[in-house]
Amino acid sequence: MTEELLDQALVEEATKKSGLIWVRGSGAPMLQAKGHEVPSRALWHVWHDGAACLVGDGPGEQPLPGLVDGGDAVVTVRSKDKGGRLVSWAAKVVELTPGSQEWEAAVAELKGKRLNAPDGEAMPGRWARECRVLRLEPSGATSELPDGSLAAPPLPTPATTRRPIPAALPRLLMKKRKRR
């Protein structure tokens, strides 16, 4: 009993303090049917009323692949200080119904943590229409953390970070140096 309470306290404190959690949902049947493992995703969250609350799957919000209502998930939490893995725990995924009392309470917490929202005060209405709000409720003891690295290739994305520099840029930079 004491070990269960310690596990519960560790999960709650670590998840509260961490800005990101890595979540791997079990509900992506198309990926699993093709033999692919569902990858973990870094997701921002809020700890509220004994569970990690997430919002996503809408325009401009984080994707939540593999997280289905009633499904299971594995949550890995990192240390805010060192960045290393602290704890990994099993969760039950519960999708909150827009307008319900639980949804309103979770959205009030999430709204305060959402950075750079394009629509400000209209955000809860957009979330109700276009997004999903999920609770990841701890459903068991913590699991052993692996000894090795969990490094994986990045997920495919249309985003790009580098493009070739324009041909004239080196000449423009050299002119500025010569003027000084």
XYZ file of N, CA and C in Angstrom:
540
model
N 0.824 -1.200 0.000
C 0.000 0.000 0.000
C 0.864 1.259 0.000
N 1.929 1.247 0.800
C 2.810 2.406 0.878
C 3.485 2.671 -0.460
N 3.885 1.583 -1.151
C 4.544 1.756 -2.449
C 3.580 2.354 -3.479
N 2.306 1.962 -3.434
C 1.301 2.529 -4.339
C 1.128 4.024 -4.099
N 1.095 4.419 -2.833
C 0.965 5.846 -2.501
C 2.186 6.627 -2.952
N 3.366 6.035 -2.780
C 4.588 6.709 -3.238
C 4.602 6.846 -4.756
N 4.176 5.786 -5.463
C 4.089 5.856 -6.925
C 3.119 6.941 -7.361
N 1.964 6.995 -6.702
C 0.949 7.998 -7.035
C 1.484 9.407 -6.796
N 2.189 9.613 -5.685
C 2.760 10.927 -5.384
C 3.842 11.294 -6.400
N 4.669 10.317 -6.784
C 5.721 10.576 -7.772
C 5.111 10.965 -9.112
N 4.090 10.228 -9.555
C 3.428 10.530 -10.824
C 2.849 11.937 -10.787
N 2.139 12.264 -9.726
C 1.486 13.570 -9.633
C 2.495 14.709 -9.594
N 3.488 14.615 -8.733
C 4.463 15.710 -8.605
C 5.291 15.883 -9.876
N 5.763 14.779 -10.439
C 6.587 14.868 -11.652
C 5.790 15.447 -12.810
N 4.543 15.006 -12.969
C 3.725 15.461 -14.086
C 3.308 16.910 -13.902
N 3.024 17.319 -12.674
C 2.671 18.724 -12.400
C 3.803 19.660 -12.792
N 5.029 19.268 -12.474
C 6.170 20.168 -12.660
C 6.723 20.162 -14.079
N 6.431 19.132 -14.839
C 6.980 19.036 -16.188
C 6.094 19.780 -17.180
N 6.699 20.522 -18.077
C 5.940 21.251 -19.091
C 5.503 20.366 -20.240
N 6.256 19.286 -20.479
C 5.952 18.344 -21.557
C 5.918 16.936 -21.000
N 5.056 16.124 -21.580
C 5.060 14.698 -21.295
C 5.124 13.969 -22.631
N 5.713 12.780 -22.624
C 5.748 11.960 -23.833
C 4.661 10.919 -23.694
N 3.766 10.862 -24.680
C 2.594 9.996 -24.606
C 2.564 9.078 -25.820
N 2.342 7.796 -25.548
C 2.162 6.820 -26.623
C 0.806 6.164 -26.396
N -0.121 6.401 -27.310
C -1.453 5.825 -27.206
C -1.511 4.472 -27.876
N -2.444 3.661 -27.455
C -2.567 2.315 -28.023
C -3.631 2.237 -29.108
N -4.295 3.344 -29.412
C -5.446 3.292 -30.310
C -5.214 3.737 -31.722
N -4.108 3.407 -32.336
C -3.881 3.750 -33.746
C -3.872 2.449 -34.548
N -5.053 1.876 -34.819
C -5.112 0.550 -35.446
C -4.479 0.484 -36.824
N -4.547 1.565 -37.614
C -3.963 1.515 -38.961
C -2.447 1.368 -38.883
N -1.811 2.087 -37.956
C -0.368 1.961 -37.811
C 0.005 0.591 -37.274
N -0.744 0.107 -36.284
C -0.430 -1.187 -35.689
C -0.670 -2.311 -36.681
N -1.696 -2.209 -37.513
C -1.998 -3.250 -38.494
C -0.879 -3.363 -39.524
N -0.219 -2.271 -39.818
C 0.882 -2.288 -40.791
C 2.196 -2.694 -40.139
N 2.172 -3.026 -38.841
C 3.380 -3.465 -38.164
C 4.225 -2.345 -37.599
N 3.732 -1.122 -37.618
C 4.483 -0.004 -37.068
C 4.118 0.198 -35.602
N 5.113 0.531 -34.811
C 4.829 0.867 -33.424
C 4.363 2.320 -33.382
N 3.363 2.580 -32.566
C 2.872 3.942 -32.426
C 3.933 4.735 -31.675
N 4.459 5.823 -32.249
C 5.530 6.563 -31.583
C 5.000 7.422 -30.436
N 5.893 7.705 -29.497
C 5.550 8.639 -28.420
C 5.619 10.053 -28.968
N 4.760 10.912 -28.456
C 4.749 12.318 -28.860
C 4.911 13.194 -27.645
N 5.671 14.259 -27.798
C 5.799 15.251 -26.738
C 4.563 16.147 -26.792
N 3.846 16.243 -25.681
C 2.605 17.015 -25.628
C 2.617 17.940 -24.418
N 2.097 19.154 -24.586
C 1.940 20.037 -23.431
C 0.640 19.655 -22.738
N 0.580 19.891 -21.471
C -0.540 19.410 -20.675
C -0.717 20.280 -19.436
N -1.755 19.972 -18.677
C -2.003 20.572 -17.373
C -2.420 19.436 -16.445
N -1.870 19.401 -15.243
C -2.320 18.426 -14.255
C -3.517 19.032 -13.546
N -4.658 18.357 -13.619
C -5.868 18.889 -13.000
C -6.708 17.741 -12.448
N -7.049 17.831 -11.191
C -7.975 16.900 -10.551
C -7.535 15.443 -10.727
N -6.239 15.190 -10.511
C -5.742 13.820 -10.530
C -5.453 13.226 -11.882
N -5.347 14.044 -12.920
C -5.064 13.524 -14.261
C -4.376 14.592 -15.103
N -3.680 14.142 -16.139
C -3.075 15.063 -17.105
C -4.136 15.392 -18.150
N -4.397 16.667 -18.361
C -5.399 17.106 -19.337
C -4.690 17.656 -20.567
N -5.196 17.284 -21.746
C -4.615 17.688 -23.029
C -5.695 18.256 -23.921
N -5.295 19.121 -24.835
C -6.205 19.582 -25.881
C -5.475 19.438 -27.207
N -6.206 19.034 -28.254
C -5.555 18.887 -29.552
C -6.491 18.379 -30.618
N -5.881 17.940 -31.717
C -6.570 17.418 -32.902
C -7.453 18.448 -33.577
N -7.108 19.704 -33.463
C -7.840 20.748 -34.164
C -6.856 21.648 -34.880
N -7.347 22.576 -35.686
C -6.451 23.489 -36.400
C -5.599 24.302 -35.419
N -4.302 24.272 -35.620
C -3.391 25.038 -34.787
C -3.103 24.417 -33.434
N -3.593 23.224 -33.184
C -3.354 22.556 -31.903
C -2.524 21.300 -32.123
N -2.014 20.744 -31.033
C -1.155 19.568 -31.122
C -1.930 18.331 -31.583
N -1.288 17.465 -32.373
C -1.955 16.232 -32.796
C -1.967 15.225 -31.643
N -3.028 14.432 -31.582
C -3.168 13.422 -30.530
C -3.401 12.038 -31.149
N -2.460 11.549 -31.979
C -2.688 10.261 -32.633
C -2.610 9.116 -31.633
N -3.467 8.134 -31.818
C -3.442 6.954 -30.967
C -4.164 7.117 -29.645
N -4.641 8.316 -29.333
C -5.355 8.535 -28.081
C -6.848 8.524 -28.361
N -7.505 7.427 -27.990
C -8.936 7.280 -28.228
C -9.649 7.097 -26.901
N -10.881 7.559 -26.855
C -11.681 7.469 -25.636
C -11.795 6.014 -25.190
N -11.451 5.760 -23.936
C -11.505 4.412 -23.382
C -10.252 3.600 -23.637
N -9.316 4.138 -24.414
C -8.078 3.426 -24.712
C -7.050 3.587 -23.612
N -5.900 2.999 -23.850
C -4.794 3.079 -22.899
C -3.670 3.911 -23.498
N -2.822 4.400 -22.620
C -1.654 5.163 -23.045
C -0.537 4.944 -22.047
N 0.677 5.186 -22.496
C 1.838 5.163 -21.609
C 2.401 6.577 -21.609
N 2.577 7.137 -20.426
C 3.054 8.505 -20.260
C 4.441 8.458 -19.634
N 5.390 9.137 -20.253
C 6.734 9.250 -19.705
C 6.975 10.713 -19.360
N 7.453 10.940 -18.152
C 7.643 12.295 -17.648
C 9.132 12.534 -17.452
N 9.572 13.712 -17.868
C 10.975 14.077 -17.715
C 11.156 14.991 -16.512
N 12.386 15.071 -16.061
C 12.735 15.976 -14.981
C 12.817 17.391 -15.533
N 12.218 18.325 -14.850
C 12.274 19.713 -15.300
C 13.692 20.271 -15.156
N 14.418 19.802 -14.156
C 15.775 20.296 -13.906
C 16.799 19.724 -14.875
N 16.833 18.409 -15.001
C 17.877 17.747 -15.780
C 17.433 17.297 -17.165
N 16.123 17.171 -17.383
C 15.622 16.754 -18.684
C 15.588 15.258 -18.891
N 16.087 14.464 -17.943
C 16.083 13.011 -18.078
C 14.740 12.428 -17.674
N 14.519 11.176 -18.069
C 13.265 10.508 -17.718
C 13.190 10.284 -16.212
N 12.039 10.613 -15.638
C 11.817 10.434 -14.204
C 10.934 9.228 -13.913
N 9.803 9.172 -14.613
C 8.833 8.132 -14.329
C 8.009 7.858 -15.583
N 7.540 6.632 -15.692
C 6.660 6.246 -16.785
C 5.447 5.580 -16.148
N 4.243 5.977 -16.589
C 3.034 5.439 -15.963
C 1.957 5.127 -16.993
N 1.127 4.147 -16.639
C 0.021 3.742 -17.506
C -1.164 4.666 -17.255
N -1.908 4.958 -18.327
C -3.048 5.872 -18.201
C -4.237 5.345 -18.987
N -5.402 5.715 -18.517
C -6.638 5.462 -19.248
C -7.043 6.784 -19.891
N -7.398 6.753 -21.167
C -7.767 7.962 -21.905
C -9.278 8.183 -21.783
N -9.655 9.375 -21.351
C -11.065 9.738 -21.233
C -11.273 11.033 -22.007
N -12.150 10.993 -23.022
C -12.469 12.204 -23.776
C -13.616 12.923 -23.082
N -13.422 14.206 -22.804
C -14.432 14.988 -22.094
C -15.445 15.565 -23.086
N -16.690 15.551 -22.688
C -17.769 16.070 -23.522
C -17.810 17.592 -23.414
N -17.753 18.303 -24.560
C -17.804 19.767 -24.508
C -19.040 20.263 -23.761
N -18.815 21.226 -22.880
C -19.906 21.809 -22.116
C -20.164 21.134 -20.786
N -19.617 19.930 -20.571
C -19.824 19.247 -19.293
C -19.039 19.958 -18.201
N -19.369 19.657 -16.976
C -18.694 20.297 -15.842
C -17.195 19.963 -15.837
N -16.859 18.699 -16.124
C -15.447 18.288 -16.160
C -14.708 19.004 -17.290
N -15.370 19.130 -18.453
C -14.761 19.799 -19.599
C -14.484 21.263 -19.267
N -15.459 21.953 -18.676
C -15.303 23.368 -18.317
C -14.137 23.565 -17.353
N -14.017 22.684 -16.346
C -12.931 22.799 -15.369
C -11.573 22.558 -16.031
N -11.488 21.539 -16.884
C -10.227 21.239 -17.567
C -9.837 22.367 -18.517
N -10.803 22.895 -19.262
C -10.529 23.970 -20.222
C -10.090 25.246 -19.497
N -10.653 25.514 -18.335
C -10.229 26.694 -17.570
C -8.751 26.590 -17.207
N -8.290 25.398 -16.851
C -6.873 25.191 -16.532
C -6.014 25.243 -17.788
N -6.459 24.583 -18.845
C -5.693 24.540 -20.094
C -5.542 25.926 -20.717
N -6.596 26.713 -20.632
C -6.593 28.049 -21.235
C -5.478 28.919 -20.653
N -5.238 28.780 -19.361
C -4.184 29.561 -18.714
C -2.780 29.154 -19.133
N -2.616 27.918 -19.598
C -1.300 27.413 -19.987
C -1.037 27.479 -21.481
N -2.064 27.755 -22.284
C -1.901 27.767 -23.746
C -1.135 29.002 -24.158
N 0.009 28.794 -24.786
C 0.844 29.905 -25.234
C 0.511 30.276 -26.671
N 0.576 31.545 -26.982
C 0.425 32.050 -28.353
C -0.873 31.625 -29.035
N -1.949 31.669 -28.305
C -3.247 31.311 -28.897
C -3.668 32.393 -29.885
N -4.092 31.994 -31.087
C -4.454 32.990 -32.087
C -5.771 33.711 -31.791
N -6.624 33.100 -30.971
C -7.947 33.677 -30.783
C -8.266 34.115 -29.358
N -7.323 34.101 -28.451
C -7.492 34.635 -27.102
C -8.713 34.111 -26.366
N -9.632 35.008 -26.052
C -10.804 34.652 -25.245
C -11.784 33.733 -25.979
N -11.724 33.666 -27.298
C -12.618 32.797 -28.063
C -12.107 31.353 -28.138
N -10.958 31.105 -27.532
C -10.323 29.788 -27.595
C -11.222 28.652 -27.071
N -11.870 28.761 -25.910
C -12.718 27.653 -25.456
C -13.841 27.297 -26.431
N -14.413 28.278 -27.097
C -15.446 27.999 -28.087
C -14.900 27.223 -29.267
N -13.711 27.605 -29.718
C -13.067 26.883 -30.824
C -12.729 25.463 -30.398
N -12.223 25.309 -29.174
C -11.917 23.969 -28.683
C -13.173 23.104 -28.637
N -14.298 23.687 -28.243
C -15.547 22.921 -28.166
C -15.998 22.465 -29.555
N -15.813 23.327 -30.566
C -16.257 23.006 -31.931
C -15.297 22.087 -32.670
N -13.983 22.338 -32.539
C -13.021 21.734 -33.449
C -11.986 20.811 -32.822
N -11.885 20.772 -31.508
C -10.804 20.023 -30.868
C -11.345 18.960 -29.910
N -10.421 18.184 -29.396
C -10.739 17.203 -28.355
C -10.001 17.570 -27.089
N -10.662 17.453 -25.956
C -10.038 17.643 -24.655
C -10.029 16.273 -23.984
N -8.832 15.810 -23.615
C -8.660 14.479 -23.052
C -8.100 14.546 -21.645
N -8.477 13.551 -20.842
C -7.874 13.333 -19.525
C -7.102 12.026 -19.590
N -5.851 12.053 -19.146
C -5.059 10.831 -19.018
C -5.016 10.505 -17.534
N -5.828 9.545 -17.130
C -5.964 9.198 -15.720
C -5.027 8.048 -15.384
N -4.164 8.208 -14.359
C -3.276 7.108 -13.971
C -4.090 5.858 -13.659
N -3.655 4.721 -14.207
C -4.437 3.497 -14.053
C -3.646 2.352 -13.451
N -2.519 2.627 -12.887
C -1.750 1.540 -12.294
C -0.424 2.039 -11.782
N 0.406 1.098 -11.460
C 1.717 1.424 -10.908
C 2.630 1.982 -11.997
N 3.691 2.577 -11.566
C 4.685 3.076 -12.510
C 5.425 1.890 -13.109
N 6.013 2.093 -14.276
C 6.756 1.016 -14.919
C 8.243 1.335 -14.881
N 9.029 0.309 -15.074
C 10.481 0.468 -15.078
C 10.905 1.301 -16.283
N 11.833 2.189 -16.060
C 12.386 2.962 -17.171
C 13.483 2.149 -17.836
N 13.563 2.174 -19.154
C 14.621 1.425 -19.843
C 15.987 2.046 -19.563
N 17.008 1.194 -19.625
C 18.369 1.666 -19.374
C 18.926 2.453 -20.549
N 18.616 2.013 -21.752
C 19.197 2.631 -22.938
C 18.444 3.861 -23.403
N 18.902 4.368 -24.517
C 18.287 5.543 -25.109
C 16.981 5.156 -25.797
N 16.034 6.055 -25.770
C 14.787 5.856 -26.506
C 14.774 6.705 -27.775
N 15.949 7.081 -28.231
C 16.049 7.919 -29.422
C 15.406 7.217 -30.612
N 14.671 7.977 -31.393
C 13.978 7.441 -32.562
C 14.069 8.475 -33.677
N 13.939 8.031 -34.927
C 13.958 9.003 -36.019
C 12.775 9.962 -35.870
N 12.938 11.211 -36.283
C 11.836 12.163 -36.174
C 10.647 11.736 -37.025
N 9.471 12.124 -36.568
C 8.254 11.819 -37.319
C 8.224 12.657 -38.593
N 7.647 12.129 -39.671
C 7.574 12.907 -40.909
C 6.730 14.172 -40.715
N 7.173 15.253 -41.322
C 6.464 16.528 -41.205
C 6.736 17.388 -42.439
N 5.801 18.230 -42.826
C 6.048 19.130 -43.955
C 6.892 20.337 -43.551
N 7.148 20.500 -42.265
C 7.925 21.653 -41.796
C 9.370 21.536 -42.255
N 9.988 22.663 -42.459
C 11.388 22.686 -42.864
C 12.121 23.727 -42.030
N 13.381 23.470 -41.784
C 14.155 24.414 -40.990
C 15.268 25.079 -41.784
N 15.713 24.455 -42.866
C 16.806 25.042 -43.626
C 16.482 25.063 -45.098
N 16.858 26.121 -45.717
C 16.774 26.241 -47.174
C 18.112 26.786 -47.633
N 18.445 26.590 -48.892
C 19.701 27.173 -49.378
C 19.665 28.690 -49.242
N 20.806 29.266 -48.896
C 20.843 30.724 -48.764
C 20.766 31.356 -50.146
N 20.187 32.525 -50.248
C 20.133 33.203 -51.549
C 21.543 33.476 -52.061
N 21.723 33.389 -53.362
C 23.046 33.545 -53.973
C 23.667 34.904 -53.664
N 22.864 35.947 -53.549
C 23.406 37.290 -53.334
C 23.759 37.560 -51.877
N 23.352 36.713 -50.941
C 23.567 36.987 -49.525
C 25.045 37.135 -49.146
N 25.948 36.265 -49.587
C 27.356 36.463 -49.212
C 27.917 37.816 -49.682
N 27.521 38.250 -50.884
C 28.005 39.552 -51.371
C 27.465 40.679 -50.514
N 26.186 40.595 -50.132
C 25.592 41.638 -49.286
C 26.274 41.699 -47.926
N 26.588 40.565 -47.368
C 27.259 40.539 -46.068
C 28.678 41.094 -46.160
N 29.356 40.798 -47.234
C 30.727 41.294 -47.409
C 30.743 42.811 -47.575
N 29.738 43.382 -48.238
C 29.666 44.838 -48.410
C 29.544 45.508 -47.061
N 28.740 44.982 -46.171
C 28.562 45.571 -44.848
C 29.867 45.545 -44.062
N 30.640 44.498 -44.202
C 31.908 44.400 -43.463
C 32.925 45.424 -44.010
N 32.922 45.612 -45.328
C 33.879 46.532 -45.931
C 33.599 47.982 -45.528
N 32.335 48.335 -45.302
C 31.964 49.709 -44.938
C 32.470 50.087 -43.543
N 32.638 49.149 -42.704
C 33.038 49.432 -41.320
C 34.444 49.808 -41.191
